[in-house]
Short mmCIF file of C-alpha atoms in Angstrom, two decimals:
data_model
loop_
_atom_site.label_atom_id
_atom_site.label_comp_id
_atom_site.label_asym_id
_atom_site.label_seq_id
_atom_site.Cartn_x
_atom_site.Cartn_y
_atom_site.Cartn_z
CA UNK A 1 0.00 0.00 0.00
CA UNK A 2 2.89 2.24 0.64
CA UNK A 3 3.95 1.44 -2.64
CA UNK A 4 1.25 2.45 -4.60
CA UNK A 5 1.20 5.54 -2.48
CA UNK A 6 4.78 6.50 -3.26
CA UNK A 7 4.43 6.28 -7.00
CA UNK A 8 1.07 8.39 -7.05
CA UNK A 9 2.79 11.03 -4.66
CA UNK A 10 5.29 10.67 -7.64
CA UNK A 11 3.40 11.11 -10.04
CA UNK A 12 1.21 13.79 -8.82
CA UNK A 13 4.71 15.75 -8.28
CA UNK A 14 6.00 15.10 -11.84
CA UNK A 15 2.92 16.19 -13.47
CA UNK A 16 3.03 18.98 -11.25
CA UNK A 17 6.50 20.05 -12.25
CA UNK A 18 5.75 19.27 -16.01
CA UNK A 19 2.74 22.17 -15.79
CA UNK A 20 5.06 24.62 -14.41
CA UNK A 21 7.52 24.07 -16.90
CA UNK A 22 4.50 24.57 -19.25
CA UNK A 23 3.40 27.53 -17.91
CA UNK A 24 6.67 29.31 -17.36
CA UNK A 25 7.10 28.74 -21.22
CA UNK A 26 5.63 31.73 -22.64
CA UNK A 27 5.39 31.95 -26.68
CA UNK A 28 7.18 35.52 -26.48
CA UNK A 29 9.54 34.25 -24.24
CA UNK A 30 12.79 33.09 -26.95
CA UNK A 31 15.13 36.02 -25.81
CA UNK A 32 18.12 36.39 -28.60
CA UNK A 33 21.00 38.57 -28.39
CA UNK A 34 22.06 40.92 -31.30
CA UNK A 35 25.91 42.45 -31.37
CA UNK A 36 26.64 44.56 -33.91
CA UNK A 37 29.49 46.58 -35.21
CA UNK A 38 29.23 49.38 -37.81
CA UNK A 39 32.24 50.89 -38.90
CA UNK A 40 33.39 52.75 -42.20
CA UNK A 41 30.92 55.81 -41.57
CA UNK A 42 31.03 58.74 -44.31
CA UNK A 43 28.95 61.63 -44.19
CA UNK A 44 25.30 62.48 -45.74
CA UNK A 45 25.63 66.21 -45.28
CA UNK A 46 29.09 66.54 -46.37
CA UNK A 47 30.42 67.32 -42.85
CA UNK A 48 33.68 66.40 -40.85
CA UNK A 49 34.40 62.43 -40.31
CA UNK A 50 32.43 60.56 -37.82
CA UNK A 51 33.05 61.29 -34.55
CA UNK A 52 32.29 57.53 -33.43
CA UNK A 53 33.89 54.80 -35.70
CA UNK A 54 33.36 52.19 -35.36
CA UNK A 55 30.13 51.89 -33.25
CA UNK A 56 29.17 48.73 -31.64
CA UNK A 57 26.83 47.23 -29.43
CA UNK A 58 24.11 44.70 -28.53
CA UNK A 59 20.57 44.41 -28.05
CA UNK A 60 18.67 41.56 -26.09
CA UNK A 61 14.87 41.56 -27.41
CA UNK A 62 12.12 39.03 -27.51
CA UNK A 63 10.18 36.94 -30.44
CA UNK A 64 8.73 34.18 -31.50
CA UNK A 65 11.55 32.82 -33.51
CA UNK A 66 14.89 34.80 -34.36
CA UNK A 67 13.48 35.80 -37.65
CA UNK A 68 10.13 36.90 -36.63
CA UNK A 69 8.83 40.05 -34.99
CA UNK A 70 10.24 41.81 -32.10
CA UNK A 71 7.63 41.45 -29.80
CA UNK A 72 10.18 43.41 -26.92
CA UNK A 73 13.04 45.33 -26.35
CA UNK A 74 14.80 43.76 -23.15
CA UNK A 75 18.07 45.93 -22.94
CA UNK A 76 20.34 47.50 -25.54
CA UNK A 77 24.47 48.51 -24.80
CA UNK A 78 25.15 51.80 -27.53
CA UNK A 79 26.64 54.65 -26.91
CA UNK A 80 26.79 57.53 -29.96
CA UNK A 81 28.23 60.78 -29.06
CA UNK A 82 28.62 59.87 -25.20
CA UNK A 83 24.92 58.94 -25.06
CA UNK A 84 24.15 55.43 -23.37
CA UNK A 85 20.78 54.55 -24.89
CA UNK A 86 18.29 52.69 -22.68
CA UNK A 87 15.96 49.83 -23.71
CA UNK A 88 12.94 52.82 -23.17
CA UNK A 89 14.55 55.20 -25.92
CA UNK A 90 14.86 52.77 -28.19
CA UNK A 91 11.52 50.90 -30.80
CA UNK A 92 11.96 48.48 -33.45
CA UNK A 93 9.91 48.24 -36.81
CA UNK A 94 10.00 45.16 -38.90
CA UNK A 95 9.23 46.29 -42.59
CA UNK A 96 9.98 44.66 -45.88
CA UNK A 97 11.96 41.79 -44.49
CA UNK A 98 14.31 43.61 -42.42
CA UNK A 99 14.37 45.20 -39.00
CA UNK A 100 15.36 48.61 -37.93
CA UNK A 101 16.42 49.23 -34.39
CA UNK A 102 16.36 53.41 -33.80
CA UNK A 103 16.10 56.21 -31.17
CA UNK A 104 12.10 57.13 -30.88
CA UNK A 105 12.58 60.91 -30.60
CA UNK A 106 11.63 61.22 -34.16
CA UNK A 107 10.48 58.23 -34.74
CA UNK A 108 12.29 54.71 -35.57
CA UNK A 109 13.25 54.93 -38.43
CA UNK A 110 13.54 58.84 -38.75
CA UNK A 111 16.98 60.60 -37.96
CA UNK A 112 16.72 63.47 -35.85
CA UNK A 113 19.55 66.25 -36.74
CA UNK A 114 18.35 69.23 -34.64
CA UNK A 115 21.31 68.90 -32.12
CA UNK A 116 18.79 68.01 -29.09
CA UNK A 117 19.94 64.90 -28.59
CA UNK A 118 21.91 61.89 -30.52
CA UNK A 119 19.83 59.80 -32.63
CA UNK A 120 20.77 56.41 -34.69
CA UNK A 121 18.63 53.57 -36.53
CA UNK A 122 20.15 50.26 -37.33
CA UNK A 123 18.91 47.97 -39.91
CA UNK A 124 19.67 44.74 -40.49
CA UNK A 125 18.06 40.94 -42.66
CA UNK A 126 17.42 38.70 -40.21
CA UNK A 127 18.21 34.96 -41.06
CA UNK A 128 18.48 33.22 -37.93
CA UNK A 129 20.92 32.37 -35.47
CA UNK A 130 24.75 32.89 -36.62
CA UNK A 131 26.05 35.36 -38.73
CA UNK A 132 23.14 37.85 -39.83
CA UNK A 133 23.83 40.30 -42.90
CA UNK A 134 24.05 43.61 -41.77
CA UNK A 135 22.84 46.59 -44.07
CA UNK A 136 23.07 49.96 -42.74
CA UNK A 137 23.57 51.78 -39.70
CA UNK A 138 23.02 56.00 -39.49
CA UNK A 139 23.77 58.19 -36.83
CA UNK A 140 23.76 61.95 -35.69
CA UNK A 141 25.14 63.88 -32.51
CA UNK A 142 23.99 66.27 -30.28
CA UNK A 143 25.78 68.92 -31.98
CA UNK A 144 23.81 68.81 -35.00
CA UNK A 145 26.82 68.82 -36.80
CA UNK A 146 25.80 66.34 -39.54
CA UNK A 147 25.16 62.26 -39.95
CA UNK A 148 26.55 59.35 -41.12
CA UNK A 149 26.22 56.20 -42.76
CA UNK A 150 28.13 52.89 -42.17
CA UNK A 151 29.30 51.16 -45.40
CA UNK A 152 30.50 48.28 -43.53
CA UNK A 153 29.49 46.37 -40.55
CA UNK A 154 28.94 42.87 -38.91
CA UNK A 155 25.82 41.63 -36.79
CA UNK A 156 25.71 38.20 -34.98
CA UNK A 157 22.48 36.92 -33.53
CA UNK A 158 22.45 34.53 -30.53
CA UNK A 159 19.87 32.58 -28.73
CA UNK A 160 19.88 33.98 -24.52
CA UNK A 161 18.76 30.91 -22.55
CA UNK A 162 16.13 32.28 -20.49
CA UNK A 163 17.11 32.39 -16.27
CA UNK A 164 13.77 31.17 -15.49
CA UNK A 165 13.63 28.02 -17.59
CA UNK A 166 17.11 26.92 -15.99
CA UNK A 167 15.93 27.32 -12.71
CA UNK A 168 12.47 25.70 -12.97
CA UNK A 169 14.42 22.88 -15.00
CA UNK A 170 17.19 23.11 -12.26
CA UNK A 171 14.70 22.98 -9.29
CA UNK A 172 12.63 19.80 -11.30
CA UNK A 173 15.94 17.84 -11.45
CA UNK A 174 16.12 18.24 -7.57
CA UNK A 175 12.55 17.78 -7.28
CA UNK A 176 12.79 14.15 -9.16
CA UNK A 177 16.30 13.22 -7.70
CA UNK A 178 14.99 14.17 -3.87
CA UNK A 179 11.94 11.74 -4.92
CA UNK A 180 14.06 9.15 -5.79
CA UNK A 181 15.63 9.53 -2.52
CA UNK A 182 13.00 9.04 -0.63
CA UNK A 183 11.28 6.67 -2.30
CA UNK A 184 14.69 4.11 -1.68
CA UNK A 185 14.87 5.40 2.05
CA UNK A 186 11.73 4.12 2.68
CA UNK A 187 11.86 0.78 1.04
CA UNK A 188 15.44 0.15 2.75
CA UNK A 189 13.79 0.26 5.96
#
């Protein structure tokens, strides 16, 4: 009887563990990582060089798969002109097959140039995990002195493994093993 009562209790916990793990798995929850580096910057309004070359960085955002729509912006690492950018200045807009990354004072994928702040927009293909091809990536600075446009650059995407799925995995390994335990404690005795 205490048998049968040990492998329901056993049961009941795995199937208990197995729900969690189902509901901690969110559709939007495949985090990737995007690092970038744009370098070879000439100027669209026939100003001095670029004041930043090359600029790189990294965004962490969420979708569905790595080539589908950014569904959110986790945290981004860029700094143009001595301006860190935070994940709450920063949008994304998917349009005709590639993503653009950009400051939202203007707009995504607008470049501000009134010398209020920095602005930038980075676009790039996606095509999964690995080496992406990057297209373009224009900046200005707070001076309003001009903008520029990368000719060159490099973007890798990476999958993030989310902390919560480790630990729920993590703390259903213990949860089966500690079972296990106890279930040969007791029929030792």
């Amino acid at each position: 009887m205490e048998e049968i009562l040990s492998n329901k209790l056993s049961s009941v916990a795995l199937v208990f563990l197995l729900a969690l793990c189902g509901a901690a798995s969110d559709v939007y929850a495949n985090q990737y990582r995007l690092d970038f580096s744009a370098y070879n910057f000439s100027s669209i309004f026939g100003s001095a060089p670029a004041p930043d070359d090359p600029v790189a960085g990294s965004f962490i955002f969420s979708a569905l798969s790595p080539i589908a729509t950014i569904s959110a912006l986790h945290s981004i690492s860029i700094n143009i002109d001595g301006h860190q950018y935070l994940a709450n200045e920063v949008g994304t807009v998917f349009n005709a097959g590639f993503f653009t990354v950009g400051g939202i004072s203007s707009g995504v994928t607008v470049i501000y140039t009134n010398g209020h702040m920095p602005d930038f927009a980075l676009s790039y293909f996606p095509r999964g995990l690995g080496a992406e091809s990057f297209l373009a990536m224009l900046y200005t600075t707070t001076a309003g002195t001009g903008g520029w446009v990368s000719s060159s650059g490099t973007a890798i995407l990476s999958s993030v493994p989310e902390p919560t799925r480790l630990s729920i995995m993590l703390g259903g390994l213990g949860a089966i093993l500690g079972i296990s335990v106890w279930k040969r404690s007791r029929l030792d005795r």
